[in-house]
Structures are given as structure tokens and as C-alpha cells.
Tab-separated table of C-alpha atoms and ligand atoms in Angstrom:
chain	number	residue	atom	x	y	z
A	195	MET	CA	16.491	10.536	32.026
A	196	ASP	CA	14.530	8.566	29.451
A	197	LYS	CA	10.797	9.039	29.345
A	198	LYS	CA	8.959	6.191	31.038
A	199	PHE	CA	6.098	4.758	28.973
A	200	LYS	CA	3.281	3.356	31.092
A	201	ARG	CA	0.382	3.456	28.656
A	202	ILE	CA	0.309	3.898	24.896
A	203	GLY	CA	-2.370	4.144	22.216
A	204	VAL	CA	-2.442	2.303	18.919
A	205	LEU	CA	-4.500	3.275	15.874
A	206	THR	CA	-4.937	2.422	12.213
A	207	SER	CA	-5.673	5.232	9.790
A	208	GLY	CA	-6.166	5.874	6.054
A	209	GLY	CA	-6.901	3.091	3.564
A	210	ASP	CA	-6.720	-0.300	5.255
A	211	SER	CA	-4.274	-2.958	4.129
A	212	PRO	CA	-3.895	-6.691	4.808
A	213	GLY	CA	-1.613	-7.093	7.811
A	214	MET	CA	-2.804	-4.101	9.828
A	215	ASN	CA	-4.337	-6.473	12.383
A	216	ALA	CA	-1.080	-8.376	12.628
A	217	ALA	CA	0.665	-5.085	13.410
A	218	VAL	CA	-1.924	-4.133	16.059
A	219	ARG	CA	-1.483	-7.542	17.682
A	220	ALA	CA	2.290	-7.173	17.773
A	221	VAL	CA	2.096	-3.661	19.239
A	222	VAL	CA	-0.298	-4.745	21.996
A	223	ARG	CA	1.582	-7.881	22.971
A	224	THR	CA	5.009	-6.240	22.863
A	225	ALA	CA	3.721	-3.393	25.023
A	226	ILE	CA	2.241	-5.804	27.554
A	227	ALA	CA	5.488	-7.797	27.612
A	228	GLN	CA	7.233	-4.582	28.598
A	229	GLY	CA	4.736	-3.700	31.306
A	230	ILE	CA	3.063	-1.028	29.162
A	231	GLN	CA	-0.734	-0.846	28.930
A	232	CYS	CA	-2.272	-0.483	25.507
A	233	ILE	CA	-5.411	1.371	24.436
A	234	GLY	CA	-6.848	0.916	20.945
A	235	ILE	CA	-8.005	4.164	19.360
A	236	ARG	CA	-10.797	3.464	16.909
A	237	ARG	CA	-11.290	5.124	13.524
A	238	GLY	CA	-7.805	6.576	13.269
A	239	TRP	CA	-7.057	10.186	14.195
A	240	GLN	CA	-10.776	10.883	14.328
A	241	GLY	CA	-11.087	8.508	17.281
A	242	LEU	CA	-8.476	10.474	19.158
A	243	ILE	CA	-10.602	13.578	18.701
A	244	THR	CA	-13.873	11.931	19.721
A	245	SER	CA	-12.379	9.736	22.501
A	246	ASP	CA	-13.363	6.562	20.695
A	247	PHE	CA	-11.215	3.947	22.396
A	248	VAL	CA	-11.048	0.367	23.615
A	249	PRO	CA	-8.598	-1.068	26.153
A	250	LEU	CA	-6.647	-3.944	24.619
A	251	ASP	CA	-5.121	-6.887	26.438
A	252	ALA	CA	-3.185	-9.841	25.036
A	253	ALA	CA	-6.342	-11.925	24.588
A	254	SER	CA	-8.298	-9.184	22.822
A	255	VAL	CA	-5.895	-9.360	19.876
A	256	GLY	CA	-6.069	-13.157	19.638
A	257	HIS	CA	-7.146	-14.701	16.318
A	258	ILE	CA	-6.657	-11.510	14.325
A	259	LEU	CA	-3.263	-12.328	12.802
A	260	SER	CA	-4.885	-13.901	9.765
A	261	ARG	CA	-7.723	-11.408	9.378
A	262	GLY	CA	-7.806	-8.717	6.702
A	263	GLY	CA	-9.098	-5.207	7.435
A	264	THR	CA	-8.553	-3.665	10.851
A	265	ILE	CA	-10.356	-4.451	14.105
A	266	LEU	CA	-9.756	-0.837	15.129
A	267	TYR	CA	-11.614	0.502	12.077
A	268	THR	CA	-10.024	3.240	10.045
A	269	ALA	CA	-10.905	6.666	8.721
A	270	ARG	CA	-9.507	9.744	7.064
A	271	SER	CA	-10.101	12.582	9.508
A	272	GLU	CA	-10.963	16.060	8.219
A	273	ASP	CA	-11.154	17.359	11.798
A	274	PHE	CA	-7.539	16.402	12.444
A	275	MET	CA	-6.506	18.844	9.695
A	276	SER	CA	-7.477	21.756	11.932
A	277	GLU	CA	-5.568	22.947	14.979
A	278	LYS	CA	-8.751	22.760	17.003
A	279	GLY	CA	-9.100	19.062	16.162
A	280	ARG	CA	-5.484	18.317	16.982
A	281	LEU	CA	-5.692	20.084	20.342
A	282	LYS	CA	-8.753	17.991	21.107
A	283	ALA	CA	-6.693	14.888	20.242
A	284	VAL	CA	-3.957	15.992	22.632
A	285	SER	CA	-6.481	16.456	25.430
A	286	THR	CA	-7.812	12.922	24.762
A	287	CYS	CA	-4.243	11.618	25.111
A	288	LYS	CA	-3.951	13.456	28.439
A	289	MET	CA	-7.355	12.270	29.613
A	290	LEU	CA	-6.457	8.634	28.803
A	291	GLY	CA	-2.957	9.012	30.226
A	292	LEU	CA	-1.343	8.032	26.921
A	293	ASP	CA	2.414	8.531	26.901
A	294	GLY	CA	2.679	7.841	23.185
A	295	ILE	CA	0.864	6.710	20.049
A	296	VAL	CA	1.751	4.025	17.516
A	297	ALA	CA	0.073	5.009	14.238
A	298	ILE	CA	-0.301	2.341	11.549
A	299	GLY	CA	-1.031	3.601	8.037
A	300	GLY	CA	0.391	5.523	5.101
A	301	ASP	CA	1.430	9.003	4.125
A	302	GLY	CA	-1.624	10.840	5.523
A	303	THR	CA	-1.329	8.920	8.791
A	304	PHE	CA	2.268	10.035	9.180
A	305	ARG	CA	1.430	13.672	8.449
A	306	GLY	CA	-0.994	13.379	11.345
A	307	ALA	CA	1.708	11.764	13.479
A	308	LEU	CA	4.078	14.638	12.741
A	309	GLU	CA	1.499	17.189	13.890
A	310	LEU	CA	0.822	15.257	17.059
A	311	SER	CA	4.512	14.895	17.843
A	312	ARG	CA	4.888	18.664	17.438
A	313	LEU	CA	2.279	19.038	20.149
A	314	GLY	CA	4.418	16.975	22.500
A	315	ILE	CA	2.938	13.479	22.107
A	316	PRO	CA	5.614	10.907	21.215
A	317	THR	CA	4.610	8.998	18.105
A	318	VAL	CA	5.944	6.106	16.073
A	319	GLY	CA	4.619	5.263	12.606
A	320	VAL	CA	4.274	1.794	11.107
A	321	PRO	CA	3.921	1.833	7.299
A	322	ALA	CA	0.889	-0.073	6.050
A	323	THR	CA	-0.547	0.631	2.612
A	324	ILE	CA	-1.094	-1.434	-0.504
A	325	ASP	CA	0.449	1.447	-2.500
A	326	ASN	CA	4.014	0.800	-1.193
A	327	ASP	CA	4.638	4.516	-1.755
A	328	ILE	CA	6.399	5.488	1.499
A	329	GLY	CA	9.866	6.908	0.873
A	330	CYS	CA	11.594	5.800	4.073
A	331	THR	CA	10.862	2.111	3.654
A	332	ASN	CA	11.409	-0.433	0.928
A	333	TYR	CA	8.228	-2.187	1.910
A	334	THR	CA	4.812	-1.332	3.320
A	335	ILE	CA	2.515	-3.852	5.008
A	336	GLY	CA	-0.172	-5.154	2.664
A	337	PHE	CA	1.587	-4.626	-0.651
A	338	ASP	CA	2.431	-8.260	-1.300
A	339	THR	CA	-1.033	-9.543	-0.438
A	340	ALA	CA	-2.640	-6.880	-2.646
A	341	CYS	CA	-0.329	-7.811	-5.525
A	342	ASN	CA	-1.261	-11.457	-5.157
A	343	THR	CA	-4.964	-10.625	-5.060
A	344	ALA	CA	-4.627	-8.577	-8.246
A	345	ILE	CA	-2.578	-11.322	-9.891
A	346	ASP	CA	-5.201	-13.923	-9.051
A	347	CYS	CA	-7.935	-11.733	-10.574
A	348	ILE	CA	-5.898	-11.022	-13.704
A	349	ASP	CA	-5.034	-14.699	-14.210
A	350	ARG	CA	-8.779	-15.377	-14.244
A	351	LEU	CA	-9.338	-12.558	-16.687
A	352	ARG	CA	-6.642	-13.940	-18.908
A	353	ASP	CA	-8.461	-17.277	-19.162
A	354	THR	CA	-11.544	-15.670	-20.654
A	355	MET	CA	-9.598	-13.132	-22.736
A	356	GLN	CA	-7.611	-15.981	-24.249
A	357	SER	CA	-10.766	-17.991	-25.080
A	358	HIS	CA	-12.448	-15.023	-26.762
A	359	GLU	CA	-9.233	-13.564	-28.209
A	360	ARG	CA	-9.891	-10.220	-26.580
A	361	CYS	CA	-8.019	-7.317	-25.114
A	362	SER	CA	-8.380	-6.675	-21.385
A	363	VAL	CA	-7.728	-3.333	-19.738
A	364	VAL	CA	-7.404	-3.712	-15.963
A	365	GLU	CA	-7.191	-0.816	-13.545
A	366	VAL	CA	-5.294	-1.429	-10.317
A	367	MET	CA	-4.984	0.840	-7.283
A	368	GLY	CA	-1.848	2.625	-6.089
A	369	ARG	CA	-3.003	6.234	-5.781
A	370	ASN	CA	-0.308	8.370	-7.475
A	371	ALA	CA	2.251	5.590	-7.631
A	372	GLY	CA	2.826	2.732	-10.061
A	373	PHE	CA	4.433	0.171	-7.725
A	374	LEU	CA	1.384	-2.088	-7.584
A	375	ALA	CA	0.767	-1.849	-11.336
A	376	LEU	CA	4.350	-2.518	-12.360
A	377	TYR	CA	4.895	-5.398	-9.964
A	378	VAL	CA	1.596	-7.008	-10.949
A	379	GLY	CA	2.197	-6.305	-14.644
A	380	ILE	CA	5.521	-8.143	-14.557
A	381	ALA	CA	3.983	-11.020	-12.638
A	382	VAL	CA	1.117	-11.534	-15.106
A	383	GLY	CA	3.192	-10.945	-18.231
A	384	ALA	CA	1.111	-7.935	-19.288
A	385	THR	CA	1.311	-6.690	-22.865
A	386	ALA	CA	1.647	-3.162	-21.475
A	387	VAL	CA	1.666	-1.442	-18.082
A	388	LEU	CA	0.805	2.218	-17.666
A	389	VAL	CA	2.180	3.993	-14.597
A	390	PRO	CA	1.900	7.626	-13.516
A	391	GLU	CA	5.685	7.933	-13.232
A	392	ARG	CA	5.989	7.729	-17.031
A	393	GLU	CA	4.250	10.233	-19.266
A	394	LEU	CA	1.662	8.411	-21.320
A	395	ASP	CA	2.228	8.043	-25.032
A	396	LEU	CA	-0.658	5.790	-26.077
A	397	GLU	CA	0.802	5.008	-29.471
A	398	ARG	CA	4.223	3.989	-28.097
A	399	ASP	CA	3.117	2.427	-24.806
A	400	VAL	CA	0.011	0.539	-25.889
A	401	ILE	CA	-0.924	0.536	-29.568
A	402	GLU	CA	2.492	-0.350	-30.897
A	403	ARG	CA	2.878	-3.064	-28.291
A	404	ILE	CA	-0.468	-4.611	-29.221
A	405	ARG	CA	0.448	-4.467	-32.924
A	406	ASN	CA	3.817	-6.127	-32.265
A	407	ALA	CA	2.219	-8.791	-30.114
A	408	ARG	CA	-0.343	-9.443	-32.857
A	409	LEU	CA	2.376	-9.722	-35.487
A	410	ALA	CA	4.085	-12.244	-33.257
A	411	GLY	CA	0.940	-14.327	-33.135
A	412	ALA	CA	-0.710	-13.179	-29.899
A	413	THR	CA	-4.489	-13.164	-30.013
A	414	HIS	CA	-5.248	-11.689	-26.606
A	415	PHE	CA	-3.727	-8.728	-24.791
A	416	MET	CA	-3.509	-7.649	-21.179
A	417	ILE	CA	-3.103	-3.950	-20.431
A	418	VAL	CA	-2.567	-3.014	-16.753
A	419	VAL	CA	-3.333	0.603	-15.868
A	420	ALA	CA	-2.372	2.220	-12.557
A	421	GLU	CA	-5.284	4.325	-11.306
A	422	GLY	CA	-2.919	7.313	-11.094
A	423	VAL	CA	-2.710	7.351	-14.910
A	424	GLY	CA	-6.437	7.898	-15.326
A	425	SER	CA	-9.534	5.870	-16.001
A	426	ALA	CA	-9.143	2.445	-17.588
A	427	VAL	CA	-12.509	3.018	-19.277
A	428	GLU	CA	-11.027	6.035	-21.036
A	429	ILE	CA	-7.885	4.099	-22.010
A	430	GLY	CA	-10.131	1.326	-23.352
A	431	LYS	CA	-12.005	3.827	-25.542
A	432	GLN	CA	-8.753	5.239	-26.866
A	433	ILE	CA	-7.522	1.754	-27.770
A	434	GLN	CA	-10.786	1.086	-29.584
A	435	ASP	CA	-10.555	4.354	-31.524
A	436	ALA	CA	-6.942	3.703	-32.462
A	437	ILE	CA	-7.099	0.077	-33.648
A	438	GLY	CA	-10.710	-0.898	-33.722
A	439	ILE	CA	-10.620	-3.681	-31.133
A	440	SER	CA	-13.152	-3.542	-28.358
A	441	PRO	CA	-11.378	-4.032	-25.002
A	442	ARG	CA	-13.147	-5.309	-21.905
A	443	VAL	CA	-12.434	-3.058	-18.951
A	444	THR	CA	-12.156	-4.246	-15.339
A	445	VAL	CA	-11.577	-1.972	-12.358
A	446	LEU	CA	-10.293	-4.196	-9.550
A	447	GLY	CA	-10.951	-1.507	-6.924
A	448	HIS	CA	-11.228	-2.221	-3.212
A	449	ILE	CA	-11.064	-5.979	-3.666
A	450	GLN	CA	-7.292	-5.405	-3.670
A	451	ARG	CA	-7.408	-4.141	-0.082
A	452	GLY	CA	-9.209	-7.125	1.417
A	453	GLY	CA	-8.307	-10.674	2.284
A	454	SER	CA	-6.112	-12.552	4.683
A	455	PRO	CA	-2.536	-11.220	4.767
A	456	ASN	CA	0.034	-13.554	3.276
A	457	ALA	CA	3.217	-14.771	4.960
A	458	ARG	CA	5.279	-11.726	4.027
A	459	ASP	CA	2.698	-9.292	5.372
A	460	ARG	CA	2.089	-11.189	8.612
A	461	GLU	CA	5.779	-11.519	9.271
A	462	THR	CA	6.665	-7.937	8.372
A	463	ALA	CA	3.730	-6.510	10.332
A	464	THR	CA	4.644	-8.532	13.404
A	465	ARG	CA	8.280	-7.451	13.297
A	466	MET	CA	7.394	-3.817	12.638
A	467	GLY	CA	4.818	-3.702	15.444
A	468	TYR	CA	7.326	-5.213	17.855
A	469	PHE	CA	10.078	-2.864	16.713
A	470	ALA	CA	7.815	0.195	17.010
A	471	VAL	CA	7.096	-0.427	20.689
A	472	LYS	CA	10.717	-1.322	21.439
A	473	ALA	CA	11.918	1.859	19.740
A	474	MET	CA	9.416	3.997	21.630
A	475	SER	CA	10.156	2.493	25.021
A	476	GLU	CA	13.891	2.882	24.418
A	477	GLY	CA	13.415	6.598	23.758
A	478	ARG	CA	13.519	6.513	19.939
A	479	TYR	CA	10.216	8.065	18.950
A	480	ASN	CA	8.776	10.642	16.523
A	481	CYS	CA	9.967	8.330	13.807
A	482	ILE	CA	8.673	5.891	11.210
A	483	ILE	CA	9.727	2.275	11.087
A	484	GLY	CA	10.923	0.975	7.746
A	485	THR	CA	12.703	-1.888	6.064
A	486	ARG	CA	16.105	-1.439	4.517
A	487	GLY	CA	17.631	-4.595	3.141
A	488	GLY	CA	16.469	-7.243	5.574
A	489	ASP	CA	16.673	-4.915	8.580
A	490	LEU	CA	14.233	-2.614	10.327
A	491	VAL	CA	15.286	1.001	10.753
A	492	GLU	CA	13.752	4.239	12.082
A	493	THR	CA	13.650	7.563	10.259
A	494	PRO	CA	12.552	10.842	11.918
A	495	ILE	CA	9.003	11.594	10.718
A	496	GLU	CA	9.777	14.922	9.105
A	497	GLU	CA	12.732	13.496	7.204
A	498	ALA	CA	10.696	10.438	6.210
A	499	LEU	CA	7.869	12.558	4.808
A	500	ALA	CA	10.330	14.470	2.640
A	501	MET	CA	11.750	11.272	1.130
A	502	LYS	CA	10.527	10.395	-2.334
A	503	LYS	CA	10.287	6.797	-3.419
A	504	HIS	CA	11.126	6.303	-7.060
A	505	LEU	CA	9.636	3.603	-9.198
A	506	GLN	CA	12.428	1.356	-10.391
A	507	MET	CA	12.374	2.106	-14.118
A	508	ASP	CA	14.761	-0.774	-14.776
A	509	ARG	CA	11.847	-3.037	-13.850
A	510	TYR	CA	9.828	-1.322	-16.531
A	511	GLU	CA	12.507	-2.290	-19.014
A	512	VAL	CA	12.365	-5.863	-17.769
A	513	LEU	CA	8.648	-5.922	-18.459
A	514	GLU	CA	8.998	-4.385	-21.896
A	515	THR	CA	11.683	-6.858	-22.854
A	516	VAL	CA	10.211	-10.030	-21.487
A	517	SER	CA	6.443	-9.607	-21.820
A	518	VAL	CA	6.387	-8.995	-25.527
A	519	THR	CA	6.138	-12.016	-27.745
A	520	THR	CA	8.710	-11.649	-30.487
A	521	PRO	CA	7.710	-12.716	-34.013
A	522	ALA	CA	7.880	-16.470	-34.403
A	523	PHE	CA	11.172	-17.693	-35.779
A	524	THR	CA	10.771	-18.914	-39.325
A	525	MET	CA	13.283	-21.158	-41.020
A	526	PRO	CA	14.892	-19.374	-43.943
A	527	ALA	CA	13.840	-20.840	-47.299
A	528	ARG	CA	16.441	-23.156	-48.839
B	53	F6P	O1	-4.019	4.347	-0.283
B	53	F6P	C1	-4.659	3.138	-0.427
B	53	F6P	C2	-5.744	3.257	-1.475
B	53	F6P	O2	-6.353	1.981	-1.612
B	53	F6P	C3	-5.278	3.764	-2.830
B	53	F6P	O3	-4.664	2.779	-3.605
B	53	F6P	C4	-6.561	4.281	-3.398
B	53	F6P	O4	-6.328	5.329	-4.318
B	53	F6P	C5	-7.290	4.812	-2.209
B	53	F6P	O5	-6.735	4.166	-1.073
B	53	F6P	C6	-8.771	4.591	-2.236
B	53	F6P	O6	-9.319	5.206	-1.127
B	53	F6P	P1	-10.810	5.037	-0.623
B	53	F6P	O7	-10.843	3.851	0.271
B	53	F6P	O8	-11.096	6.298	0.107
B	53	F6P	O9	-11.677	4.833	-1.830
């Protein structure tokens, strides 16, 4: 007979992302609609160890759909790495009568979920990270909002770079992945985008592209660097040494993680939160929810963690082809 879920916990863990609150809201309200009580675990896996919790009803998640951050707080728990910590988490689940946990976060969150599921607690993961680097899903909650935030910042930078005829080197987040950088780079028409998935050749990837752009008449340049490549300050110095221009470096940093989630993130988070509780209550747990095409699917956690998400290099080609200004057409002399 299927396991009966009477009370579940929900937590957010790892780096926050816009739309986490929308997912929490959907989990709580879907659970309540199914006659399941919901307990919010604060500060991610750490809160499960320290019994840091808050009962959630439908009203307590009102007015959070549009809010960035996470009302449940988030953390990266060292204690959860040890067996002692995890056993403590299991005893908190027992003490609170939790029949399952919905964990909202990224890769590290799901590694925690796998460990917990191995200790007999049913878990379902909901992917939320601005890095979009989770193999089992095309999309992670927060990515689109973060891209738009970065684009807005870079558009502003471009205004001043254009006025002063300067080169801008902008570092965006993404951990070890270049999804954010490449997507943003295409959307701002960057002169060059550096991603960790492609071995850096400064001459080919940056210097030559600046020279070509200059020859074509460009007087300002926008270089987008994924943090996984290295420091933008360092890249800026290398550009200066190579061609003598003095780039202005901007590290966008945590600004990319804040702000009100946009339509895509609110909608995706709401559907994923709903789907996570439905899946769990229908006996499909120890899995991660993901998008494939327009649909939501579940993948067993272990399998999901082994899946690698590849940066679409054809998009890199798109950028290289379209972003570069080709030399102005000159009428042949008569
Ligand atoms: O994983 C999300 C992320 O924002 C990464 O892009 C970044 O490398 C990291 O978290 C930053 O983490 P922290 O908040 O600990 O500085």
C-alpha cells in the first residue's frame, strides 16, 4: 500500500534564487489542499539538525510570490556532511512527525536529499539556482530573473562605456558553469564571452575580437566573464598588457541573486512546487523535479546527480557570429 503523507517539511538550501518563495508557497498550499500539514524548516539542512522550524499554513505564505530571497532563510550546512549530523536530522524528522521533505535548491541541496532518502526519509527536490547547472532539468528557478538583472546592469554599463569609448570587463556568477554568462552575453551583444566550458585562449577569444571590432569601427567593447573562468580583474589586466587599453572591471556579484522573480520564475516555481507535492503524495519520491520541453518530469535523485548538463556550444557560435561588427562595407572605387 502507498505511504500516507500526513505532514511534510519544506526547506530552501544553498545559494538563494528569485522564485524560491513562490516554490515554498506552492508546496505549502498544494499540501494543505491535499490534507497534508506543512512545516517550514529554516536555514536549509542545518535547520533540520538544530530543529529550527516554523509551522506554515496557507495564510503564512501569502504575499511572498513576488518577493526575492527566501522566507525560510538558507544556508550551506557543514554539519550535514557528517553522519552524526544526518542522523540528528532524521531524529528531527521523527520528532516533528515529518513523512517527507521537499528540498528547494541546487546541486548541494540534492546531495543532501540523497543522503536523507538513504536514511529512509522520502524526499523530493525542486531545482532553484541562478546557475541553471542541474543536469536533470532544462531550467532552474531563478535563472531568467538573474539573467535579466545582469542584462539591466550591463546595459547601464554600456551607456557609460560608449560615452567614454572604453572596454568593460564584467564578471557574472554561475559557479563552474557558463550558462548565465553565455545567455547574458548573447542578450547584450557582448564583444566576447568567456565560459569555463571552453579553454581560455586570451588572444583568440578576446584580443583578436577586440581588434576586429575596432577595425570595424567599434569604439567600446563589452567582455562578459563567467566567474568559473577566473577573476575579471585578472582578465582586465591581461587585456591591458596585451593591447594597452585600460578596461573598467565590474563584478556583478550577489546583486544577481536578488530581486522580485519575473513571470517565468514565478510560473515555473509554482508549477514545480505543486508537482513536487503531488508526486510525493502519489508515491513518487526520492526524485528531483525538472522541466523537459514544456512538461515537468521526475528523475531519481541518484540518477539526476550523475547527469551532466552541457553548455550549448552552438549558442557560442551564434554569439561569435552575430556580436562582432564586421568591417563597414565600402563602395569599390570606380
Ligand atoms: O550557486 C549560486 C551562486 O550564486 C553561484 O553562482 C556562486 O558561485 C555562489 O552561489 C556564491 O555563493 P555565496 O553566496 O556563498 O557567496
